[in-house]
Every structure is written in C-alpha cells, then in structure tokens.
Amino acid sequence: MKRNTFLLIVSLLTLAAGAEAKVRVVASLSDFASIAEEVGGDRVDVEAIADGRSDPHSVQVLPSYMVKVKKADIYLLVGMGLDQWAYGIIDGARNSKLQITDCSQGIEILDKPTTPVNLSMGDIHVSGNPHYWLDPMNGIVIAGTIYEALSNADPEGEPYYRDRRDVFETTVRERTEGWVAMMEPYRGTEVVYYHDSWPYFSQRFGLAEAGFVEPKPGISPSPGHTAEIVQLVKAREIRLLIMAPYFSTKVPDSIARQTGAQVVIVASSVGGVKGADDYLSLFETDLELLRKAMESSP
C-alpha cells in the first residue's frame, strides 16, 4: 500500500512538473494560436486574446489579458500595425522574460502603399495589407516563425517542434492544392467584400475584388457610396457580398435586396463561423460556404 501510494505521488508530481514545463504562448488572434498548437503540440499551452468573432483592428485592453501575458513565455503578434492594441497589453503585463514574435516576418506582403499615407485614406496600413494569414500558404511561413520562437524558448523540444512544423507544412500544401482545384471553376468571379481583408485569400483562390462596402478601410458606408455599390453590383451582375461576422449586415442586406446579390458571412479568423474550429477548417468552411453560394446564385 505504502509503495503504491508513493508511486502515485511521484506520478502526480511528474505530471505537475511536466505541466509547469510547458511553453506558454499568447497570440493576438485565434489563427496564430491555432498554428502554435499545431507546431507546439503537447509541449505548449496556447491562448488567444481575440476570438474569431472580434474585430482584430480594435480590441479593448483588459487587465485579464495582461495577467495572461504576465505568465507567458512567447507573445505572437500579427504585426504590420494590425494589432497595435497588443502593445498596451504587453506593456501592462510587465513580463521581462517575454519573447515577442512578429509573425509577419518572411511574408510576401500585398498592397503596400506607393504614396504617402494620411488619415483621410481611412485605415490604411503603411506596411501593406496585414491580413496575410488568409492565404493558407502563408500559414506555412507563420508556422516556421513560431517554430523558431518555440525552439528558442525550449531548445530541448526543437526536434519535436521541427517534426510537427514539417507535418503541418505537408498537410497545408496538400489541402491547398485541393482547395485551389475546387475553386478553379469559379476563377475570376467578381465579388464585393465589406472590408479590404481579403487580397491574400482572393489571390490564392482566384476571386476578383470588384469593390468594397466600406468607402475606405475602416470607414462606415455612406449612403452615396452604398448607392455606387448598388450600381456596380447591378452593372457587373455580381452575385456575392462577402463579409466577416463582426460587421453589421444592415448595409449589405440593403444592397442585396436592391440587387438580388447574396450576403455570405465567412470567417476571417478561426472561430468566426460554425465549423471554422482551427486554421485548416477555417479555409475548408469558408470555401464550402462560397462554393455553395456560387452554385445557388442565378
């Protein structure tokens, strides 16, 4: 009895020590948290600040977020000015050992401004469009950056992280090939997006951005611009208005009523719609929603 009790105590202590030894990762967005889980596996504890139904451009800085970061080893930034709010959380956490990792490293950035940027242009990012995770092939680059961060924080786990990164890369390449093939019949289809979040997605899957419900990024749609979009949709016979779940459907629904176009709500981040439960299922779910909408459109 005493020996069994001793062995049980030793086992529990070992498990507790193993749990404490995990690398703690906090990510600004759920997409980066999901990729970190894929690369880190059992050796990491991962949390995201913003969920998939939150606007990633504007997140309120809360003390509870600072507590999370206070305990973290790594913070995963989107970078490129999208999650500027994260610095308030990081500063408030006062975590001197925190490794801050900008996941935009190595990404081929789209839509870099070629003229000086000012506030009259709306929410324009001087470094280019920051929604780069919406191309699954960029997920491979992100995974490589996360692998480096985890290996720095936990050198003993480097072979484990490398193997999991390689498996993730192979899976993403295979799945992306299938998704591109699935979307091939719709290549060149013109769509209207609510916000300019989708150039990487559009480029990868062959959709054509005809316009945006917002007159400028981050600016609420005006009656005049909405009327212009209605005319655009009618003139070009555009069938899909695509938007993320954190925007109001009021104006898109009005445009749809006037034109016969269909409003499709898709996830711009993991957890944004039902079924988009991790990074790979985000694309699986969004593309299936779009495919069904295109097939049902006259």
XYZ file of C-alpha atoms in Angstrom:
298
model
C 0.000 0.000 0.000
C 2.728 2.431 1.033
C 4.722 1.652 -2.116
C 1.671 2.157 -4.360
C 0.871 5.421 -2.619
C 4.457 6.592 -3.082
C 4.412 5.716 -6.787
C 1.117 7.554 -7.206
C 2.549 10.663 -5.562
C 5.648 10.500 -7.754
C 3.482 10.163 -10.870
C 1.327 13.120 -9.894
C 4.376 15.248 -9.171
C 5.885 14.274 -12.518
C 2.702 15.236 -14.326
C 2.570 18.531 -12.452
C 6.187 19.263 -13.294
C 5.526 18.455 -16.937
C 2.542 20.807 -16.984
C 4.607 23.599 -15.459
C 7.348 22.990 -18.017
C 5.091 23.717 -20.964
C 5.891 26.778 -23.018
C 3.162 29.347 -22.506
C 2.128 31.152 -25.667
C -0.291 34.043 -26.078
C -1.328 35.162 -29.565
C -3.188 38.271 -30.625
C -5.512 36.267 -32.890
C -7.006 32.789 -32.808
C -5.433 31.879 -36.166
C -1.919 32.264 -34.801
C -2.892 30.419 -31.625
C -4.176 27.539 -33.753
C -0.933 27.322 -35.740
C 1.055 27.454 -32.486
C -0.941 24.491 -31.210
C -0.180 22.594 -34.410
C 3.563 23.233 -34.094
C 3.813 23.057 -30.305
C 1.607 20.050 -29.607
C 1.795 18.716 -26.058
C 4.716 20.946 -25.132
C 2.756 24.217 -25.222
C -0.188 25.959 -23.589
C -1.709 28.461 -26.010
C -4.253 31.239 -25.594
C -5.564 33.929 -27.935
C -6.584 37.438 -26.964
C -9.164 37.998 -29.731
C -11.576 35.305 -30.858
C -12.819 34.826 -34.386
C -15.898 36.995 -33.932
C -13.901 40.007 -32.740
C -12.715 42.831 -34.961
C -8.920 42.356 -34.944
C -8.346 46.045 -35.654
C -9.857 47.160 -32.357
C -9.528 45.112 -29.175
C -10.104 46.604 -25.734
C -7.097 46.289 -23.432
C -8.256 44.480 -20.287
C -6.375 43.620 -17.077
C -7.259 39.938 -17.590
C -5.272 39.981 -20.840
C -2.286 41.419 -19.016
C -2.478 38.568 -16.497
C -2.314 36.054 -19.355
C 0.724 37.754 -20.861
C 2.383 38.105 -17.458
C 2.570 34.291 -17.312
C 3.575 33.797 -20.951
C 6.919 32.885 -22.482
C 6.030 33.989 -26.024
C 3.679 36.576 -27.498
C 2.690 36.167 -31.158
C 1.996 39.464 -32.898
C 0.232 39.790 -36.244
C 2.383 42.856 -36.850
C 2.144 45.432 -39.645
C 0.122 47.711 -37.387
C -2.974 45.499 -37.220
C -2.692 44.651 -33.526
C -1.191 47.851 -32.163
C -3.500 47.337 -29.184
C -1.337 44.358 -28.159
C 1.465 46.666 -27.014
C -0.775 48.078 -24.310
C -1.333 44.546 -23.038
C 2.354 43.646 -23.269
C 3.457 46.831 -21.503
C 0.879 46.345 -18.772
C 1.967 42.741 -18.209
C 5.496 43.815 -17.171
C 6.940 40.465 -18.218
C 10.682 40.921 -18.714
C 11.197 37.351 -19.964
C 8.542 37.604 -22.678
C 9.716 36.756 -26.202
C 7.759 38.961 -28.623
C 7.488 37.389 -32.066
C 6.249 39.276 -35.122
C 4.662 36.612 -37.322
C 4.717 38.791 -40.447
C 8.426 38.001 -40.882
C 9.097 36.443 -44.267
C 5.620 37.115 -45.667
C 5.311 38.447 -49.222
C 3.176 41.473 -48.437
C 0.422 42.719 -50.740
C -0.953 46.228 -51.254
C 1.961 48.247 -49.944
C 1.084 51.943 -50.376
C 3.048 53.650 -53.111
C 2.142 57.177 -51.970
C 2.274 58.842 -48.529
C -0.463 57.645 -46.186
C -2.698 60.002 -44.207
C -5.857 59.732 -42.108
C -8.083 60.849 -44.985
C -7.371 57.484 -46.647
C -9.006 55.519 -43.851
C -7.378 52.623 -42.022
C -4.506 52.182 -44.467
C -1.514 50.261 -43.144
C 1.789 51.751 -44.215
C 3.469 48.331 -44.382
C 0.802 46.797 -46.626
C -2.301 44.719 -46.058
C -1.888 42.853 -42.747
C -4.451 40.081 -43.297
C -1.788 37.755 -44.638
C -2.909 34.660 -42.689
C -5.893 34.357 -45.059
C -3.678 32.658 -47.618
C -3.048 29.144 -46.243
C 0.385 29.062 -47.866
C 1.331 31.964 -45.624
C 0.352 29.701 -42.746
C 3.483 27.697 -43.579
C 5.631 30.814 -43.165
C 3.885 31.642 -39.890
C 4.477 28.093 -38.659
C 8.185 28.457 -39.417
C 8.377 31.676 -37.410
C 6.550 30.049 -34.499
C 8.853 27.023 -34.698
C 11.849 29.333 -34.265
C 10.258 31.060 -31.276
C 9.356 27.785 -29.570
C 12.816 26.351 -30.205
C 14.397 29.426 -28.627
C 12.175 29.134 -25.590
C 12.514 25.355 -25.308
C 15.723 24.105 -27.005
C 15.143 20.524 -25.852
C 11.883 20.461 -27.764
C 13.389 21.629 -31.057
C 13.265 18.218 -32.824
C 9.659 17.774 -31.714
C 8.671 21.218 -32.992
C 10.552 20.656 -36.252
C 8.715 17.399 -36.918
C 5.339 18.954 -36.202
C 6.134 22.000 -38.365
C 7.059 19.688 -41.238
C 3.845 17.690 -40.883
C 1.830 20.915 -40.805
C 3.565 22.185 -43.929
C 2.894 18.959 -45.830
C -0.759 19.000 -44.785
C -1.248 22.638 -45.747
C 0.317 22.109 -49.175
C -1.869 19.083 -49.883
C -5.058 20.707 -48.666
C -4.373 23.970 -50.506
C -3.867 22.101 -53.768
C -7.293 20.530 -53.297
C -8.955 23.817 -52.367
C -7.496 25.614 -55.389
C -8.773 22.821 -57.615
C -12.234 23.049 -56.017
C -12.369 26.800 -56.688
C -11.000 26.586 -60.242
C -14.471 26.630 -61.898
C -15.139 29.978 -60.226
C -11.788 31.592 -61.019
C -12.220 35.234 -61.967
C -15.622 35.567 -60.286
C -16.153 39.178 -59.224
C -17.264 39.717 -55.646
C -17.783 42.665 -53.329
C -16.215 42.483 -49.885
C -17.282 44.521 -46.891
C -13.725 45.356 -45.768
C -10.374 45.065 -47.514
C -9.341 41.956 -45.536
C -9.182 39.507 -48.408
C -6.472 40.219 -51.021
C -4.379 37.200 -49.975
C -7.444 34.953 -49.995
C -8.607 36.325 -53.350
C -5.191 35.889 -54.939
C -4.843 32.298 -53.752
C -8.328 31.159 -54.750
C -8.910 33.203 -57.889
C -11.607 35.651 -56.823
C -11.714 39.199 -58.221
C -12.294 42.116 -55.838
C -14.778 44.381 -57.612
C -15.357 46.762 -54.721
C -15.951 47.222 -51.010
C -18.995 48.140 -48.951
C -16.765 50.475 -46.957
C -15.859 53.587 -48.964
C -12.399 53.469 -47.366
C -10.937 50.874 -44.990
C -12.435 51.272 -41.533
C -14.909 53.979 -42.628
C -18.621 53.216 -42.251
C -20.519 53.025 -45.546
C -22.194 56.292 -46.549
C -25.477 56.493 -48.482
C -23.645 57.869 -51.513
C -21.054 55.099 -51.606
C -23.737 52.476 -50.973
C -25.649 53.747 -53.996
C -22.458 53.431 -56.065
C -22.004 49.835 -54.914
C -25.621 49.042 -55.789
C -24.988 50.324 -59.316
C -21.714 48.399 -59.533
C -23.354 45.144 -58.442
C -26.181 45.596 -60.952
C -23.930 46.623 -63.830
C -21.483 43.751 -63.392
C -24.093 41.235 -62.238
C -22.122 40.497 -59.075
C -23.751 37.749 -57.063
C -21.816 37.683 -53.779
C -21.293 40.222 -50.984
C -18.726 38.703 -48.626
C -18.198 39.833 -45.047
C -16.783 38.811 -41.670
C -19.191 38.196 -38.765
C -18.149 41.216 -36.704
C -19.546 43.748 -39.198
C -23.192 44.830 -39.282
C -25.238 43.233 -42.034
C -27.543 46.257 -42.331
C -25.961 47.833 -45.413
C -25.011 44.559 -47.167
C -28.582 43.301 -46.674
C -29.904 46.540 -48.189
C -27.612 46.137 -51.196
C -28.712 42.522 -51.556
C -32.404 43.492 -51.532
C -31.834 46.061 -54.268
C -29.688 43.851 -56.497
C -30.518 40.211 -55.830
C -26.955 39.522 -54.694
C -26.357 37.160 -51.794
C -24.689 38.128 -48.499
C -22.214 35.448 -47.377
C -20.759 35.633 -43.878
C -17.414 33.862 -43.679
C -14.754 33.593 -41.001
C -11.768 35.875 -41.292
C -10.335 34.138 -38.224
C -10.607 30.771 -36.501
C -13.897 30.555 -34.632
C -15.608 33.213 -36.725
C -18.348 30.911 -38.035
C -19.545 27.430 -37.170
C -17.096 24.790 -38.360
C -14.049 27.090 -38.564
C -12.570 25.476 -35.469
C -8.888 25.544 -36.400
C -6.634 27.026 -39.057
C -7.269 24.362 -41.688
C -11.011 24.084 -41.099
C -11.217 27.883 -41.453
C -10.470 27.541 -45.170
C -12.467 24.345 -45.555
C -15.533 26.042 -44.085
C -15.181 29.389 -45.872
C -14.577 27.865 -49.281
C -17.503 25.491 -48.917
C -19.761 28.412 -47.959
C -18.609 30.338 -51.019
C -18.888 27.349 -53.331
C -22.476 26.692 -52.243
C -23.359 30.362 -52.626
C -21.922 30.482 -56.138
C -23.773 27.345 -57.167
C -27.064 28.672 -55.813
C -26.693 32.072 -57.488
C -28.542 32.528 -60.806
